[in-house]
Amino acid sequence: MTGAAIMVVTQMPDRASALVLARSLVESRVAACVSIGAAVESLYHWRGKIETAQEIPVVVKTCSERYPEVEAAIRAGHPYELPEIVAVRIERGLPEYLGWVAAETKT
């Protein structure tokens, strides 16, 4: 469905870069809302080793039509060679909230 609400999840390396990304997405109306979480400890396989890193979770609320712009913004501002960028379609939600997301991200 065109214009379906989605959440795009990523992890930024620090709070400052998360804030820059969030402000850019909201100011450009690519996202209706961006939630920045508290620091988490991530544990993952990378290049044959187990790594750990402190990261800041970021959740972007937008519509599916704006996904390419969200992905491009994350890639442009992310220092990782392979950043986490995962989009999840919102199957159900408060209709008024989903309408607000659509209205705020309308192209």
PDB file of N, CA and C in Angstrom:
ATOM      1  N   MET A   1       0.843  -1.182   0.000  1.00  0.00           N
ATOM      2  CA  MET A   1       0.000   0.000   0.000  1.00  0.00           C
ATOM      3  C   MET A   1       0.886   1.242   0.000  1.00  0.00           C
ATOM      4  N   THR A   2       0.670   2.133  -0.914  1.00  0.00           N
ATOM      5  CA  THR A   2       1.419   3.379  -0.993  1.00  0.00           C
ATOM      6  C   THR A   2       1.064   4.253   0.192  1.00  0.00           C
ATOM      7  N   GLY A   3       2.078   4.862   0.780  1.00  0.00           N
ATOM      8  CA  GLY A   3       1.847   5.768   1.886  1.00  0.00           C
ATOM      9  C   GLY A   3       1.632   5.100   3.224  1.00  0.00           C
ATOM     10  N   ALA A   4       1.843   3.780   3.313  1.00  0.00           N
ATOM     11  CA  ALA A   4       1.673   3.081   4.576  1.00  0.00           C
ATOM     12  C   ALA A   4       2.677   3.607   5.592  1.00  0.00           C
ATOM     13  N   ALA A   5       2.247   3.695   6.838  1.00  0.00           N
ATOM     14  CA  ALA A   5       3.143   4.145   7.895  1.00  0.00           C
ATOM     15  C   ALA A   5       4.178   3.065   8.190  1.00  0.00           C
ATOM     16  N   ILE A   6       5.418   3.496   8.396  1.00  0.00           N
ATOM     17  CA  ILE A   6       6.507   2.586   8.742  1.00  0.00           C
ATOM     18  C   ILE A   6       7.329   3.179   9.873  1.00  0.00           C
ATOM     19  N   MET A   7       8.071   2.307  10.542  1.00  0.00           N
ATOM     20  CA  MET A   7       9.086   2.723  11.500  1.00  0.00           C
ATOM     21  C   MET A   7      10.423   2.260  10.944  1.00  0.00           C
ATOM     22  N   VAL A   8      11.384   3.154  10.909  1.00  0.00           N
ATOM     23  CA  VAL A   8      12.727   2.812  10.470  1.00  0.00           C
ATOM     24  C   VAL A   8      13.618   2.856  11.703  1.00  0.00           C
ATOM     25  N   VAL A   9      14.286   1.749  11.956  1.00  0.00           N
ATOM     26  CA  VAL A   9      15.115   1.603  13.142  1.00  0.00           C
ATOM     27  C   VAL A   9      16.577   1.641  12.735  1.00  0.00           C
ATOM     28  N   THR A  10      17.366   2.376  13.506  1.00  0.00           N
ATOM     29  CA  THR A  10      18.812   2.382  13.316  1.00  0.00           C
ATOM     30  C   THR A  10      19.465   2.571  14.681  1.00  0.00           C
ATOM     31  N   GLN A  11      20.773   2.446  14.709  1.00  0.00           N
ATOM     32  CA  GLN A  11      21.569   2.692  15.907  1.00  0.00           C
ATOM     33  C   GLN A  11      22.644   3.700  15.516  1.00  0.00           C
ATOM     34  N   MET A  12      22.733   4.788  16.251  1.00  0.00           N
ATOM     35  CA  MET A  12      23.777   5.772  15.987  1.00  0.00           C
ATOM     36  C   MET A  12      24.882   5.596  17.021  1.00  0.00           C
ATOM     37  N   PRO A  13      26.098   6.011  16.688  1.00  0.00           N
ATOM     38  CA  PRO A  13      27.219   5.781  17.607  1.00  0.00           C
ATOM     39  C   PRO A  13      27.223   6.691  18.835  1.00  0.00           C
ATOM     40  N   ASP A  14      26.500   7.803  18.768  1.00  0.00           N
ATOM     41  CA  ASP A  14      26.477   8.721  19.913  1.00  0.00           C
ATOM     42  C   ASP A  14      25.231   9.595  19.850  1.00  0.00           C
ATOM     43  N   ARG A  15      24.929  10.243  20.966  1.00  0.00           N
ATOM     44  CA  ARG A  15      23.722  11.062  21.069  1.00  0.00           C
ATOM     45  C   ARG A  15      23.760  12.266  20.118  1.00  0.00           C
ATOM     46  N   ALA A  16      24.917  12.871  19.958  1.00  0.00           N
ATOM     47  CA  ALA A  16      25.033  14.049  19.096  1.00  0.00           C
ATOM     48  C   ALA A  16      24.653  13.713  17.652  1.00  0.00           C
ATOM     49  N   SER A  17      25.152  12.599  17.132  1.00  0.00           N
ATOM     50  CA  SER A  17      24.820  12.233  15.751  1.00  0.00           C
ATOM     51  C   SER A  17      23.352  11.819  15.636  1.00  0.00           C
ATOM     52  N   ALA A  18      22.791  11.219  16.681  1.00  0.00           N
ATOM     53  CA  ALA A  18      21.366  10.870  16.678  1.00  0.00           C
ATOM     54  C   ALA A  18      20.506  12.131  16.626  1.00  0.00           C
ATOM     55  N   LEU A  19      20.880  13.145  17.388  1.00  0.00           N
ATOM     56  CA  LEU A  19      20.134  14.408  17.386  1.00  0.00           C
ATOM     57  C   LEU A  19      20.222  15.119  16.037  1.00  0.00           C
ATOM     58  N   VAL A  20      21.395  15.115  15.427  1.00  0.00           N
ATOM     59  CA  VAL A  20      21.563  15.739  14.105  1.00  0.00           C
ATOM     60  C   VAL A  20      20.676  15.035  13.084  1.00  0.00           C
ATOM     61  N   LEU A  21      20.691  13.708  13.085  1.00  0.00           N
ATOM     62  CA  LEU A  21      19.855  12.947  12.156  1.00  0.00           C
ATOM     63  C   LEU A  21      18.379  13.239  12.398  1.00  0.00           C
ATOM     64  N   ALA A  22      17.954  13.184  13.654  1.00  0.00           N
ATOM     65  CA  ALA A  22      16.540  13.398  13.992  1.00  0.00           C
ATOM     66  C   ALA A  22      16.074  14.777  13.541  1.00  0.00           C
ATOM     67  N   ARG A  23      16.829  15.807  13.867  1.00  0.00           N
ATOM     68  CA  ARG A  23      16.439  17.168  13.502  1.00  0.00           C
ATOM     69  C   ARG A  23      16.356  17.330  11.988  1.00  0.00           C
ATOM     70  N   SER A  24      17.321  16.767  11.279  1.00  0.00           N
ATOM     71  CA  SER A  24      17.329  16.860   9.818  1.00  0.00           C
ATOM     72  C   SER A  24      16.088  16.197   9.212  1.00  0.00           C
ATOM     73  N   LEU A  25      15.741  15.012   9.693  1.00  0.00           N
ATOM     74  CA  LEU A  25      14.584  14.285   9.150  1.00  0.00           C
ATOM     75  C   LEU A  25      13.274  14.992   9.446  1.00  0.00           C
ATOM     76  N   VAL A  26      13.138  15.530  10.658  1.00  0.00           N
ATOM     77  CA  VAL A  26      11.889  16.206  11.027  1.00  0.00           C
ATOM     78  C   VAL A  26      11.781  17.567  10.332  1.00  0.00           C
ATOM     79  N   GLU A  27      12.864  18.327  10.309  1.00  0.00           N
ATOM     80  CA  GLU A  27      12.816  19.645   9.672  1.00  0.00           C
ATOM     81  C   GLU A  27      12.512  19.544   8.177  1.00  0.00           C
ATOM     82  N   SER A  28      13.018  18.505   7.535  1.00  0.00           N
ATOM     83  CA  SER A  28      12.772  18.336   6.098  1.00  0.00           C
ATOM     84  C   SER A  28      11.451  17.616   5.816  1.00  0.00           C
ATOM     85  N   ARG A  29      10.721  17.282   6.874  1.00  0.00           N
ATOM     86  CA  ARG A  29       9.415  16.617   6.803  1.00  0.00           C
ATOM     87  C   ARG A  29       9.488  15.225   6.176  1.00  0.00           C
ATOM     88  N   VAL A  30      10.663  14.628   6.225  1.00  0.00           N
ATOM     89  CA  VAL A  30      10.836  13.248   5.784  1.00  0.00           C
ATOM     90  C   VAL A  30      10.304  12.309   6.866  1.00  0.00           C
ATOM     91  N   ALA A  31      10.333  12.775   8.114  1.00  0.00           N
ATOM     92  CA  ALA A  31       9.802  12.009   9.250  1.00  0.00           C
ATOM     93  C   ALA A  31       8.819  12.876  10.016  1.00  0.00           C
ATOM     94  N   ALA A  32       7.764  12.253  10.511  1.00  0.00           N
ATOM     95  CA  ALA A  32       6.814  12.960  11.376  1.00  0.00           C
ATOM     96  C   ALA A  32       7.379  13.077  12.778  1.00  0.00           C
ATOM     97  N   CYS A  33       8.121  12.061  13.205  1.00  0.00           N
ATOM     98  CA  CYS A  33       8.651  12.008  14.560  1.00  0.00           C
ATOM     99  C   CYS A  33       9.868  11.086  14.559  1.00  0.00           C
ATOM    100  N   VAL A  34      10.851  11.434  15.375  1.00  0.00           N
ATOM    101  CA  VAL A  34      12.011  10.566  15.571  1.00  0.00           C
ATOM    102  C   VAL A  34      12.226  10.424  17.073  1.00  0.00           C
ATOM    103  N   SER A  35      12.243   9.197  17.538  1.00  0.00           N
ATOM    104  CA  SER A  35      12.488   8.926  18.954  1.00  0.00           C
ATOM    105  C   SER A  35      13.932   8.492  19.135  1.00  0.00           C
ATOM    106  N   ILE A  36      14.600   9.123  20.095  1.00  0.00           N
ATOM    107  CA  ILE A  36      15.993   8.815  20.403  1.00  0.00           C
ATOM    108  C   ILE A  36      16.018   8.164  21.774  1.00  0.00           C
ATOM    109  N   GLY A  37      16.543   6.959  21.832  1.00  0.00           N
ATOM    110  CA  GLY A  37      16.560   6.207  23.079  1.00  0.00           C
ATOM    111  C   GLY A  37      17.813   6.451  23.899  1.00  0.00           C
ATOM    112  N   ALA A  38      17.845   5.779  25.032  1.00  0.00           N
ATOM    113  CA  ALA A  38      19.017   5.820  25.915  1.00  0.00           C
ATOM    114  C   ALA A  38      20.083   4.875  25.363  1.00  0.00           C
ATOM    115  N   ALA A  39      21.311   5.120  25.741  1.00  0.00           N
ATOM    116  CA  ALA A  39      22.426   4.294  25.267  1.00  0.00           C
ATOM    117  C   ALA A  39      22.203   2.827  25.624  1.00  0.00           C
ATOM    118  N   VAL A  40      22.569   1.964  24.679  1.00  0.00           N
ATOM    119  CA  VAL A  40      22.511   0.523  24.887  1.00  0.00           C
ATOM    120  C   VAL A  40      23.877  -0.073  24.564  1.00  0.00           C
ATOM    121  N   GLU A  41      24.124  -1.222  25.095  1.00  0.00           N
ATOM    122  CA  GLU A  41      25.343  -1.965  24.777  1.00  0.00           C
ATOM    123  C   GLU A  41      24.971  -3.002  23.721  1.00  0.00           C
ATOM    124  N   SER A  42      25.577  -2.922  22.543  1.00  0.00           N
ATOM    125  CA  SER A  42      25.311  -3.881  21.472  1.00  0.00           C
ATOM    126  C   SER A  42      26.457  -4.884  21.387  1.00  0.00           C
ATOM    127  N   LEU A  43      26.112  -6.129  21.160  1.00  0.00           N
ATOM    128  CA  LEU A  43      27.069  -7.223  21.025  1.00  0.00           C
ATOM    129  C   LEU A  43      26.772  -7.896  19.695  1.00  0.00           C
ATOM    130  N   TYR A  44      27.771  -8.030  18.815  1.00  0.00           N
ATOM    131  CA  TYR A  44      27.508  -8.517  17.463  1.00  0.00           C
ATOM    132  C   TYR A  44      28.754  -9.143  16.843  1.00  0.00           C
ATOM    133  N   HIS A  45      28.533  -9.973  15.820  1.00  0.00           N
ATOM    134  CA  HIS A  45      29.629 -10.526  15.022  1.00  0.00           C
ATOM    135  C   HIS A  45      30.012  -9.507  13.963  1.00  0.00           C
ATOM    136  N   TRP A  46      31.313  -9.282  13.795  1.00  0.00           N
ATOM    137  CA  TRP A  46      31.789  -8.409  12.725  1.00  0.00           C
ATOM    138  C   TRP A  46      33.170  -8.868  12.297  1.00  0.00           C
ATOM    139  N   ARG A  47      33.256  -9.250  11.032  1.00  0.00           N
ATOM    140  CA  ARG A  47      34.522  -9.674  10.429  1.00  0.00           C
ATOM    141  C   ARG A  47      35.207 -10.784  11.243  1.00  0.00           C
ATOM    142  N   GLY A  48      34.394 -11.769  11.631  1.00  0.00           N
ATOM    143  CA  GLY A  48      34.924 -12.956  12.299  1.00  0.00           C
ATOM    144  C   GLY A  48      35.185 -12.815  13.781  1.00  0.00           C
ATOM    145  N   LYS A  49      34.831 -11.677  14.353  1.00  0.00           N
ATOM    146  CA  LYS A  49      35.050 -11.477  15.790  1.00  0.00           C
ATOM    147  C   LYS A  49      33.752 -11.024  16.444  1.00  0.00           C
ATOM    148  N   ILE A  50      33.672 -11.216  17.739  1.00  0.00           N
ATOM    149  CA  ILE A  50      32.553 -10.665  18.501  1.00  0.00           C
ATOM    150  C   ILE A  50      32.977  -9.281  18.980  1.00  0.00           C
ATOM    151  N   GLU A  51      32.160  -8.285  18.656  1.00  0.00           N
ATOM    152  CA  GLU A  51      32.425  -6.891  19.001  1.00  0.00           C
ATOM    153  C   GLU A  51      31.359  -6.379  19.964  1.00  0.00           C
ATOM    154  N   THR A  52      31.674  -5.311  20.656  1.00  0.00           N
ATOM    155  CA  THR A  52      30.692  -4.612  21.475  1.00  0.00           C
ATOM    156  C   THR A  52      30.816  -3.122  21.190  1.00  0.00           C
ATOM    157  N   ALA A  53      29.701  -2.420  21.370  1.00  0.00           N
ATOM    158  CA  ALA A  53      29.705  -0.973  21.169  1.00  0.00           C
ATOM    159  C   ALA A  53      28.551  -0.359  21.940  1.00  0.00           C
ATOM    160  N   GLN A  54      28.768   0.842  22.429  1.00  0.00           N
ATOM    161  CA  GLN A  54      27.675   1.632  22.988  1.00  0.00           C
ATOM    162  C   GLN A  54      27.013   2.341  21.816  1.00  0.00           C
ATOM    163  N   GLU A  55      25.687   2.223  21.729  1.00  0.00           N
ATOM    164  CA  GLU A  55      24.962   2.829  20.621  1.00  0.00           C
ATOM    165  C   GLU A  55      23.695   3.498  21.133  1.00  0.00           C
ATOM    166  N   ILE A  56      23.174   4.400  20.319  1.00  0.00           N
ATOM    167  CA  ILE A  56      21.940   5.114  20.635  1.00  0.00           C
ATOM    168  C   ILE A  56      20.856   4.644  19.668  1.00  0.00           C
ATOM    169  N   PRO A  57      19.787   4.000  20.179  1.00  0.00           N
ATOM    170  CA  PRO A  57      18.698   3.570  19.299  1.00  0.00           C
ATOM    171  C   PRO A  57      17.897   4.764  18.785  1.00  0.00           C
ATOM    172  N   VAL A  58      17.543   4.708  17.520  1.00  0.00           N
ATOM    173  CA  VAL A  58      16.763   5.766  16.871  1.00  0.00           C
ATOM    174  C   VAL A  58      15.612   5.101  16.110  1.00  0.00           C
ATOM    175  N   VAL A  59      14.391   5.600  16.332  1.00  0.00           N
ATOM    176  CA  VAL A  59      13.209   5.078  15.644  1.00  0.00           C
ATOM    177  C   VAL A  59      12.552   6.232  14.900  1.00  0.00           C
ATOM    178  N   VAL A  60      12.448   6.093  13.592  1.00  0.00           N
ATOM    179  CA  VAL A  60      11.906   7.120  12.711  1.00  0.00           C
ATOM    180  C   VAL A  60      10.499   6.710  12.299  1.00  0.00           C
ATOM    181  N   LYS A  61       9.514   7.590  12.538  1.00  0.00           N
ATOM    182  CA  LYS A  61       8.148   7.338  12.084  1.00  0.00           C
ATOM    183  C   LYS A  61       7.906   8.146  10.820  1.00  0.00           C
ATOM    184  N   THR A  62       7.573   7.424   9.741  1.00  0.00           N
ATOM    185  CA  THR A  62       7.413   8.051   8.441  1.00  0.00           C
ATOM    186  C   THR A  62       6.441   7.223   7.610  1.00  0.00           C
ATOM    187  N   CYS A  63       6.358   7.509   6.319  1.00  0.00           N
ATOM    188  CA  CYS A  63       5.532   6.689   5.433  1.00  0.00           C
ATOM    189  C   CYS A  63       6.454   5.982   4.441  1.00  0.00           C
ATOM    190  N   SER A  64       5.964   4.901   3.880  1.00  0.00           N
ATOM    191  CA  SER A  64       6.803   4.066   3.023  1.00  0.00           C
ATOM    192  C   SER A  64       7.376   4.833   1.831  1.00  0.00           C
ATOM    193  N   GLU A  65       6.655   5.825   1.333  1.00  0.00           N
ATOM    194  CA  GLU A  65       7.141   6.617   0.195  1.00  0.00           C
ATOM    195  C   GLU A  65       8.421   7.377   0.536  1.00  0.00           C
ATOM    196  N   ARG A  66       8.616   7.696   1.807  1.00  0.00           N
ATOM    197  CA  ARG A  66       9.782   8.492   2.211  1.00  0.00           C
ATOM    198  C   ARG A  66      10.970   7.625   2.628  1.00  0.00           C
ATOM    199  N   TYR A  67      10.800   6.289   2.603  1.00  0.00           N
ATOM    200  CA  TYR A  67      11.892   5.410   3.032  1.00  0.00           C
ATOM    201  C   TYR A  67      13.219   5.694   2.314  1.00  0.00           C
ATOM    202  N   PRO A  68      13.232   5.848   0.981  1.00  0.00           N
ATOM    203  CA  PRO A  68      14.528   6.100   0.326  1.00  0.00           C
ATOM    204  C   PRO A  68      15.260   7.322   0.883  1.00  0.00           C
ATOM    205  N   GLU A  69      14.523   8.357   1.232  1.00  0.00           N
ATOM    206  CA  GLU A  69      15.144   9.562   1.786  1.00  0.00           C
ATOM    207  C   GLU A  69      15.667   9.315   3.199  1.00  0.00           C
ATOM    208  N   VAL A  70      14.921   8.545   3.982  1.00  0.00           N
ATOM    209  CA  VAL A  70      15.382   8.205   5.332  1.00  0.00           C
ATOM    210  C   VAL A  70      16.661   7.382   5.237  1.00  0.00           C
ATOM    211  N   GLU A  71      16.652   6.376   4.392  1.00  0.00           N
ATOM    212  CA  GLU A  71      17.852   5.539   4.229  1.00  0.00           C
ATOM    213  C   GLU A  71      19.048   6.374   3.788  1.00  0.00           C
ATOM    214  N   ALA A  72      18.844   7.254   2.829  1.00  0.00           N
ATOM    215  CA  ALA A  72      19.944   8.097   2.334  1.00  0.00           C
ATOM    216  C   ALA A  72      20.486   8.999   3.439  1.00  0.00           C
ATOM    217  N   ALA A  73      19.602   9.561   4.252  1.00  0.00           N
ATOM    218  CA  ALA A  73      20.040  10.439   5.347  1.00  0.00           C
ATOM    219  C   ALA A  73      20.842   9.669   6.384  1.00  0.00           C
ATOM    220  N   ILE A  74      20.385   8.465   6.713  1.00  0.00           N
ATOM    221  CA  ILE A  74      21.126   7.651   7.687  1.00  0.00           C
ATOM    222  C   ILE A  74      22.492   7.292   7.127  1.00  0.00           C
ATOM    223  N   ARG A  75      22.525   6.844   5.887  1.00  0.00           N
ATOM    224  CA  ARG A  75      23.811   6.469   5.275  1.00  0.00           C
ATOM    225  C   ARG A  75      24.776   7.656   5.222  1.00  0.00           C
ATOM    226  N   ALA A  76      24.251   8.831   4.876  1.00  0.00           N
ATOM    227  CA  ALA A  76      25.098  10.020   4.731  1.00  0.00           C
ATOM    228  C   ALA A  76      25.704  10.459   6.060  1.00  0.00           C
ATOM    229  N   GLY A  77      24.960  10.283   7.156  1.00  0.00           N
ATOM    230  CA  GLY A  77      25.443  10.772   8.442  1.00  0.00           C
ATOM    231  C   GLY A  77      25.988   9.706   9.362  1.00  0.00           C
ATOM    232  N   HIS A  78      26.173   8.504   8.854  1.00  0.00           N
ATOM    233  CA  HIS A  78      26.577   7.383   9.701  1.00  0.00           C
ATOM    234  C   HIS A  78      28.020   6.994   9.438  1.00  0.00           C
ATOM    235  N   PRO A  79      28.826   6.859  10.481  1.00  0.00           N
ATOM    236  CA  PRO A  79      30.223   6.499  10.269  1.00  0.00           C
ATOM    237  C   PRO A  79      30.454   5.000  10.051  1.00  0.00           C
ATOM    238  N   TYR A  80      29.461   4.159  10.339  1.00  0.00           N
ATOM    239  CA  TYR A  80      29.659   2.714  10.199  1.00  0.00           C
ATOM    240  C   TYR A  80      29.721   2.314   8.727  1.00  0.00           C
ATOM    241  N   GLU A  81      30.541   1.341   8.442  1.00  0.00           N
ATOM    242  CA  GLU A  81      30.611   0.776   7.099  1.00  0.00           C
ATOM    243  C   GLU A  81      29.280   0.119   6.730  1.00  0.00           C
ATOM    244  N   LEU A  82      28.643  -0.513   7.700  1.00  0.00           N
ATOM    245  CA  LEU A  82      27.376  -1.210   7.470  1.00  0.00           C
ATOM    246  C   LEU A  82      26.390  -0.842   8.581  1.00  0.00           C
ATOM    247  N   PRO A  83      25.704   0.302   8.450  1.00  0.00           N
ATOM    248  CA  PRO A  83      24.765   0.700   9.496  1.00  0.00           C
ATOM    249  C   PRO A  83      23.499  -0.150   9.482  1.00  0.00           C
ATOM    250  N   GLU A  84      22.933  -0.328  10.657  1.00  0.00           N
ATOM    251  CA  GLU A  84      21.625  -0.985  10.753  1.00  0.00           C
ATOM    252  C   GLU A  84      20.580  -0.013  10.230  1.00  0.00           C
ATOM    253  N   ILE A  85      19.822  -0.438   9.234  1.00  0.00           N
ATOM    254  CA  ILE A  85      18.686   0.334   8.720  1.00  0.00           C
ATOM    255  C   ILE A  85      17.599  -0.693   8.418  1.00  0.00           C
ATOM    256  N   VAL A  86      16.567  -0.723   9.259  1.00  0.00           N
ATOM    257  CA  VAL A  86      15.508  -1.713   9.134  1.00  0.00           C
ATOM    258  C   VAL A  86      14.170  -0.984   9.145  1.00  0.00           C
ATOM    259  N   ALA A  87      13.345  -1.245   8.142  1.00  0.00           N
ATOM    260  CA  ALA A  87      12.012  -0.644   8.084  1.00  0.00           C
ATOM    261  C   ALA A  87      10.971  -1.704   8.434  1.00  0.00           C
ATOM    262  N   VAL A  88      10.028  -1.307   9.284  1.00  0.00           N
ATOM    263  CA  VAL A  88       8.953  -2.202   9.707  1.00  0.00           C
ATOM    264  C   VAL A  88       7.629  -1.518   9.398  1.00  0.00           C
ATOM    265  N   ARG A  89       6.792  -2.189   8.649  1.00  0.00           N
ATOM    266  CA  ARG A  89       5.481  -1.626   8.331  1.00  0.00           C
ATOM    267  C   ARG A  89       4.606  -1.654   9.582  1.00  0.00           C
ATOM    268  N   ILE A  90       3.901  -0.584   9.808  1.00  0.00           N
ATOM    269  CA  ILE A  90       2.971  -0.512  10.930  1.00  0.00           C
ATOM    270  C   ILE A  90       1.648  -1.099  10.432  1.00  0.00           C
ATOM    271  N   GLU A  91       1.303  -2.272  10.918  1.00  0.00           N
ATOM    272  CA  GLU A  91       0.099  -2.969  10.473  1.00  0.00           C
ATOM    273  C   GLU A  91      -1.165  -2.340  11.035  1.00  0.00           C
ATOM    274  N   ARG A  92      -1.105  -1.932  12.291  1.00  0.00           N
ATOM    275  CA  ARG A  92      -2.260  -1.336  12.952  1.00  0.00           C
ATOM    276  C   ARG A  92      -1.784  -0.224  13.859  1.00  0.00           C
ATOM    277  N   GLY A  93      -2.689   0.697  14.143  1.00  0.00           N
ATOM    278  CA  GLY A  93      -2.372   1.776  15.062  1.00  0.00           C
ATOM    279  C   GLY A  93      -3.568   2.697  15.187  1.00  0.00           C
ATOM    280  N   LEU A  94      -3.464   3.629  16.093  1.00  0.00           N
ATOM    281  CA  LEU A  94      -4.515   4.616  16.275  1.00  0.00           C
ATOM    282  C   LEU A  94      -4.691   5.361  14.951  1.00  0.00           C
ATOM    283  N   PRO A  95      -5.867   5.294  14.343  1.00  0.00           N
ATOM    284  CA  PRO A  95      -6.056   5.920  13.025  1.00  0.00           C
ATOM    285  C   PRO A  95      -5.662   7.390  12.984  1.00  0.00           C
ATOM    286  N   GLU A  96      -5.970   8.130  14.035  1.00  0.00           N
ATOM    287  CA  GLU A  96      -5.620   9.558  14.047  1.00  0.00           C
ATOM    288  C   GLU A  96      -4.100   9.750  14.048  1.00  0.00           C
ATOM    289  N   TYR A  97      -3.374   8.886  14.764  1.00  0.00           N
ATOM    290  CA  TYR A  97      -1.917   8.978  14.795  1.00  0.00           C
ATOM    291  C   TYR A  97      -1.341   8.650  13.417  1.00  0.00           C
ATOM    292  N   LEU A  98      -1.823   7.580  12.814  1.00  0.00           N
ATOM    293  CA  LEU A  98      -1.325   7.196  11.487  1.00  0.00           C
ATOM    294  C   LEU A  98      -1.663   8.256  10.451  1.00  0.00           C
ATOM    295  N   GLY A  99      -2.821   8.900  10.590  1.00  0.00           N
ATOM    296  CA  GLY A  99      -3.168  10.011   9.714  1.00  0.00           C
ATOM    297  C   GLY A  99      -2.230  11.186   9.885  1.00  0.00           C
ATOM    298  N   TRP A 100      -1.832  11.443  11.123  1.00  0.00           N
ATOM    299  CA  TRP A 100      -0.878  12.527  11.414  1.00  0.00           C
ATOM    300  C   TRP A 100       0.471  12.230  10.767  1.00  0.00           C
ATOM    301  N   VAL A 101       0.953  10.977  10.884  1.00  0.00           N
ATOM    302  CA  VAL A 101       2.220  10.601  10.247  1.00  0.00           C
ATOM    303  C   VAL A 101       2.138  10.852   8.745  1.00  0.00           C
ATOM    304  N   ALA A 102       1.038  10.420   8.129  1.00  0.00           N
ATOM    305  CA  ALA A 102       0.878  10.616   6.684  1.00  0.00           C
ATOM    306  C   ALA A 102       0.855  12.096   6.312  1.00  0.00           C
ATOM    307  N   ALA A 103       0.134  12.879   7.084  1.00  0.00           N
ATOM    308  CA  ALA A 103       0.018  14.318   6.786  1.00  0.00           C
ATOM    309  C   ALA A 103       1.360  15.031   6.941  1.00  0.00           C
ATOM    310  N   GLU A 104       2.128  14.676   7.949  1.00  0.00           N
ATOM    311  CA  GLU A 104       3.397  15.353   8.221  1.00  0.00           C
ATOM    312  C   GLU A 104       4.504  14.962   7.245  1.00  0.00           C
ATOM    313  N   THR A 105       4.337  13.856   6.555  1.00  0.00           N
ATOM    314  CA  THR A 105       5.393  13.392   5.641  1.00  0.00           C
ATOM    315  C   THR A 105       4.948  13.411   4.182  1.00  0.00           C
ATOM    316  N   LYS A 106       3.831  14.073   3.943  1.00  0.00           N
ATOM    317  CA  LYS A 106       3.296  14.142   2.575  1.00  0.00           C
ATOM    318  C   LYS A 106       4.283  14.848   1.654  1.00  0.00           C
ATOM    319  N   THR A 107       4.495  14.252   0.487  1.00  0.00           N
ATOM    320  CA  THR A 107       5.437  14.858  -0.471  1.00  0.00           C
ATOM    321  C   THR A 107       4.746  15.926  -1.284  1.00  0.00           C
TER     322      THR A 107
END
